[in-house]
């Protein structure tokens, strides 16, 4: 079974700082990769996704992530964070092939951006 | 993306009782999922609910404790039975399907068991 690791539990940054959140997964086959965000008081939203093709994917609100297959990683980046990016970020994996489409989530990273 | 609503949004229940959570989607979807998010933790899949078949439960979750119904392509319920304080969590439903692997989540039901 696949597992997902997010090593940063809580990250505190000042506005305009650059962000990189780590995500590693353990599965030797083909995977679909996702980053979800949960803003305070709101429900989970899809930030970006990778299925195939260009390993650098761009999402909403200026976020991007890079899939590095050799490192089993899918790190989330943003060049300049804003106070409104304060939220919890979850990395998730779906292993292919198969009809099962369950997502396995990492433990989440709480990002606090100081104004 | 689908619009998903859940009822109730939150509840406080007594030990030993049961609560049924409803999940309504604004479009027909094949696959629906139920997750649990315990305080300070990540999401854990409880079961997959496909219309017309029995729900498939993940390891550690059983039908007697978490019975699920999926009567049509836009609706599902999850019941948390014989509750204990350890069941205090946020319960979320999500939908996925078609050729896309992503899932979209409802707002969640915050359950507190006293």
Short mmCIF file of C-alpha atoms in Angstrom, two decimals:
data_model
loop_
_atom_site.label_atom_id
_atom_site.label_comp_id
_atom_site.label_asym_id
_atom_site.label_seq_id
_atom_site.Cartn_x
_atom_site.Cartn_y
_atom_site.Cartn_z
CA UNK A 1 0.00 0.00 0.00
CA UNK A 2 1.19 3.48 -0.72
CA UNK A 3 2.09 6.00 1.95
CA UNK A 4 2.72 9.72 1.84
CA UNK A 5 5.13 11.70 4.01
CA UNK A 6 5.08 15.40 4.64
CA UNK A 7 8.05 16.21 6.79
CA UNK A 8 7.19 19.79 7.62
CA UNK A 9 4.39 19.87 10.17
CA UNK A 10 4.33 23.61 10.67
CA UNK A 11 6.02 26.25 8.57
CA UNK A 12 6.09 29.92 9.50
CA UNK A 13 7.10 32.49 6.88
CA UNK A 14 6.96 36.22 6.41
CA UNK A 15 5.09 37.67 3.48
CA UNK A 16 7.08 37.64 0.21
CA UNK A 17 9.23 34.74 1.36
CA UNK A 18 9.55 31.73 -0.89
CA UNK A 19 7.83 28.49 0.01
CA UNK A 20 8.70 24.87 -0.54
CA UNK A 21 6.74 22.09 1.14
CA UNK A 22 8.06 18.58 0.88
CA UNK A 23 6.05 15.53 -0.11
CA UNK A 24 7.42 12.02 -0.60
CA UNK A 25 5.46 8.91 -1.41
CA UNK A 26 6.23 5.24 -1.34
CA UNK A 27 4.91 3.36 -4.32
CA UNK A 28 6.90 1.87 -7.13
CA UNK A 29 4.29 2.10 -9.85
CA UNK A 30 2.52 4.87 -11.68
CA UNK A 31 0.91 7.48 -9.50
CA UNK A 32 -1.35 10.49 -9.68
CA UNK A 33 -0.29 13.25 -7.34
CA UNK A 34 -2.25 16.07 -5.76
CA UNK A 35 -1.92 18.99 -3.45
CA UNK A 36 -4.98 20.11 -1.54
CA UNK A 37 -5.36 23.21 0.58
CA UNK A 38 -7.68 23.86 3.51
CA UNK A 39 -8.06 27.51 4.41
CA UNK A 40 -9.29 28.31 7.93
CA UNK A 41 -12.96 27.47 8.21
CA UNK A 42 -13.20 26.22 4.64
CA UNK A 43 -13.31 22.82 3.05
CA UNK A 44 -10.55 21.06 1.18
CA UNK A 45 -9.80 22.48 -2.24
CA UNK A 46 -7.71 21.05 -5.03
CA UNK A 47 -4.62 23.18 -5.54
CA UNK A 48 -2.96 21.27 -8.36
CA UNK A 49 -2.53 17.80 -9.79
CA UNK A 50 -0.11 15.69 -11.77
CA UNK A 51 -1.19 12.79 -13.97
CA UNK A 52 1.44 12.60 -16.69
CA UNK A 53 3.55 14.72 -19.03
CA UNK A 54 5.44 17.81 -17.90
CA UNK A 55 6.63 17.11 -14.36
CA UNK A 56 6.31 20.78 -13.45
CA UNK A 57 2.67 21.55 -12.90
CA UNK A 58 1.07 24.87 -12.15
CA UNK A 59 -1.97 25.32 -9.99
CA UNK A 60 -4.15 28.06 -8.70
CA UNK A 61 -2.95 31.14 -6.82
CA UNK A 62 0.60 30.98 -8.14
CA UNK A 63 1.45 27.57 -6.72
CA UNK A 64 3.45 24.99 -8.63
CA UNK A 65 4.80 21.53 -7.90
CA UNK A 66 7.50 19.40 -9.42
CA UNK A 67 7.28 15.63 -9.76
CA UNK A 68 10.69 13.99 -9.46
CA UNK A 69 10.15 10.32 -10.10
CA UNK A 70 13.64 9.25 -9.04
CA UNK A 71 13.12 10.85 -5.67
CA UNK A 72 9.47 9.83 -5.26
CA UNK A 73 8.78 13.47 -4.50
CA UNK A 74 6.17 16.06 -5.38
CA UNK A 75 7.18 19.25 -3.62
CA UNK A 76 4.97 22.31 -3.58
CA UNK A 77 6.46 25.73 -4.27
CA UNK A 78 5.48 29.35 -4.41
CA UNK A 79 8.01 32.10 -5.07
CA UNK A 80 6.36 34.72 -2.87
CA UNK A 81 3.76 33.88 -0.24
CA UNK A 82 0.97 36.13 0.95
CA UNK A 83 -0.81 36.35 4.26
CA UNK A 84 -3.85 34.80 2.57
CA UNK A 85 -1.85 31.63 1.91
CA UNK A 86 -2.11 30.76 5.59
CA UNK A 87 -3.73 27.33 5.50
CA UNK A 88 -3.11 23.64 5.88
CA UNK A 89 -1.66 21.87 2.87
CA UNK A 90 -2.09 18.19 2.14
CA UNK A 91 -0.25 16.07 -0.37
CA UNK A 92 -2.18 13.07 -1.71
CA UNK A 93 -1.42 10.10 -3.93
CA UNK A 94 -3.52 7.77 -6.00
CA UNK A 95 -1.79 4.68 -7.29
CA UNK A 96 -2.47 3.34 -10.76
CA UNK A 97 -3.44 1.13 -12.44
CA UNK A 98 -6.71 -0.23 -11.21
CA UNK A 99 -10.23 0.95 -10.85
CA UNK A 100 -9.73 1.98 -7.26
CA UNK A 101 -9.37 5.72 -7.01
CA UNK A 102 -8.78 6.13 -3.32
CA UNK A 103 -6.50 8.92 -2.24
CA UNK A 104 -3.85 8.44 0.40
CA UNK A 105 -3.10 11.68 2.22
CA UNK A 106 -0.03 12.95 3.97
CA UNK A 107 -0.25 14.26 7.50
CA UNK A 108 -0.50 17.86 6.34
CA UNK A 109 1.62 20.98 6.74
CA UNK A 110 0.27 24.00 8.53
CA UNK A 111 1.57 27.16 6.85
CA UNK A 112 1.42 30.42 8.75
CA UNK A 113 2.33 33.57 6.86
CA UNK A 114 3.08 36.57 9.00
CA UNK A 115 2.08 39.97 7.63
CA UNK B 1 -16.14 20.50 -10.23
CA UNK B 2 -19.12 19.16 -8.32
CA UNK B 3 -20.81 21.08 -5.54
CA UNK B 4 -21.16 18.94 -2.44
CA UNK B 5 -23.19 19.62 0.66
CA UNK B 6 -23.27 17.75 3.94
CA UNK B 7 -25.77 17.66 6.76
CA UNK B 8 -25.45 18.27 9.60
CA UNK B 9 -22.48 20.62 9.57
CA UNK B 10 -21.79 19.78 13.19
CA UNK B 11 -23.35 17.87 16.05
CA UNK B 12 -22.73 16.99 19.65
CA UNK B 13 -23.87 13.50 20.51
CA UNK B 14 -23.94 11.32 23.57
CA UNK B 15 -21.99 8.15 23.93
CA UNK B 16 -23.86 5.08 22.69
CA UNK B 17 -26.06 6.90 20.19
CA UNK B 18 -25.85 6.96 16.39
CA UNK B 19 -25.64 9.79 13.90
CA UNK B 20 -26.40 9.69 10.19
CA UNK B 21 -24.53 12.12 7.98
CA UNK B 22 -25.92 13.03 4.59
CA UNK B 23 -23.94 13.92 1.49
CA UNK B 24 -25.65 15.51 -1.51
CA UNK B 25 -24.00 16.24 -4.85
CA UNK B 26 -25.33 18.58 -7.51
CA UNK B 27 -24.54 16.17 -10.35
CA UNK B 28 -24.54 12.44 -10.89
CA UNK B 29 -21.30 10.78 -9.86
CA UNK B 30 -20.23 7.18 -9.89
CA UNK B 31 -17.83 7.15 -7.01
CA UNK B 32 -18.27 8.65 -3.58
CA UNK B 33 -15.89 8.35 -0.68
CA UNK B 34 -16.14 8.86 3.05
CA UNK B 35 -13.16 10.09 5.05
CA UNK B 36 -12.45 10.78 8.68
CA UNK B 37 -10.19 13.55 9.90
CA UNK B 38 -9.41 13.16 13.56
CA UNK B 39 -8.27 16.22 15.53
CA UNK B 40 -4.85 17.35 14.36
CA UNK B 41 -4.51 14.49 11.91
CA UNK B 42 -4.80 13.86 8.21
CA UNK B 43 -7.66 12.32 6.28
CA UNK B 44 -8.23 8.60 6.49
CA UNK B 45 -10.46 6.82 4.01
CA UNK B 46 -13.32 4.96 5.65
CA UNK B 47 -15.02 3.46 2.62
CA UNK B 48 -15.83 3.81 -1.05
CA UNK B 49 -19.52 3.92 -1.95
CA UNK B 50 -20.56 3.15 -5.49
CA UNK B 51 -24.18 3.22 -6.48
CA UNK B 52 -25.64 -0.22 -6.96
CA UNK B 53 -23.03 -2.10 -4.99
CA UNK B 54 -21.99 -2.66 -1.41
CA UNK B 55 -19.60 -0.15 0.06
CA UNK B 56 -15.96 -1.19 0.24
CA UNK B 57 -14.41 -0.58 3.64
CA UNK B 58 -10.78 0.11 4.40
CA UNK B 59 -8.81 -1.78 6.97
CA UNK B 60 -9.89 -0.82 10.46
CA UNK B 61 -13.41 0.19 9.48
CA UNK B 62 -16.39 -2.16 9.55
CA UNK B 63 -19.91 -1.99 8.23
CA UNK B 64 -21.53 -2.52 11.61
CA UNK B 65 -19.85 0.61 12.94
CA UNK B 66 -20.07 2.74 9.80
CA UNK B 67 -23.00 1.59 7.65
CA UNK B 68 -23.24 3.42 4.35
CA UNK B 69 -26.10 3.82 1.93
CA UNK B 70 -25.87 4.93 -1.68
CA UNK B 71 -29.42 4.92 -3.05
CA UNK B 72 -28.70 6.96 -6.18
CA UNK B 73 -25.98 8.80 -8.07
CA UNK B 74 -26.30 12.07 -6.15
CA UNK B 75 -26.71 11.01 -2.53
CA UNK B 76 -25.06 8.96 0.18
CA UNK B 77 -25.27 8.59 3.93
CA UNK B 78 -22.75 7.50 6.53
CA UNK B 79 -23.94 6.40 9.96
CA UNK B 80 -21.62 6.45 12.93
CA UNK B 81 -23.06 3.82 15.26
CA UNK B 82 -22.77 3.28 18.99
CA UNK B 83 -20.57 6.31 19.29
CA UNK B 84 -17.74 6.79 21.74
CA UNK B 85 -15.56 9.85 22.37
CA UNK B 86 -12.93 8.32 20.06
CA UNK B 87 -15.36 8.88 17.17
CA UNK B 88 -15.08 12.64 17.61
CA UNK B 89 -13.80 13.76 14.22
CA UNK B 90 -14.65 15.59 11.08
CA UNK B 91 -16.34 13.31 8.58
CA UNK B 92 -16.05 14.25 4.94
CA UNK B 93 -17.54 12.91 1.78
CA UNK B 94 -15.88 13.33 -1.57
CA UNK B 95 -16.69 12.53 -5.14
CA UNK B 96 -14.60 11.46 -8.05
CA UNK B 97 -15.22 9.75 -11.29
CA UNK B 98 -15.13 9.84 -15.01
CA UNK B 99 -11.65 9.78 -16.43
CA UNK B 100 -10.30 12.08 -13.78
CA UNK B 101 -8.66 10.85 -10.62
CA UNK B 102 -9.05 13.93 -8.51
CA UNK B 103 -11.65 14.16 -5.80
CA UNK B 104 -13.77 17.04 -4.62
CA UNK B 105 -14.71 17.36 -1.01
CA UNK B 106 -17.72 18.43 0.92
CA UNK B 107 -17.50 20.89 3.82
CA UNK B 108 -17.43 18.13 6.41
CA UNK B 109 -19.45 17.25 9.49
CA UNK B 110 -17.80 18.03 12.80
CA UNK B 111 -18.87 15.40 15.33
CA UNK B 112 -18.23 15.66 19.03
CA UNK B 113 -19.13 12.70 21.23
CA UNK B 114 -19.51 13.33 24.94
#
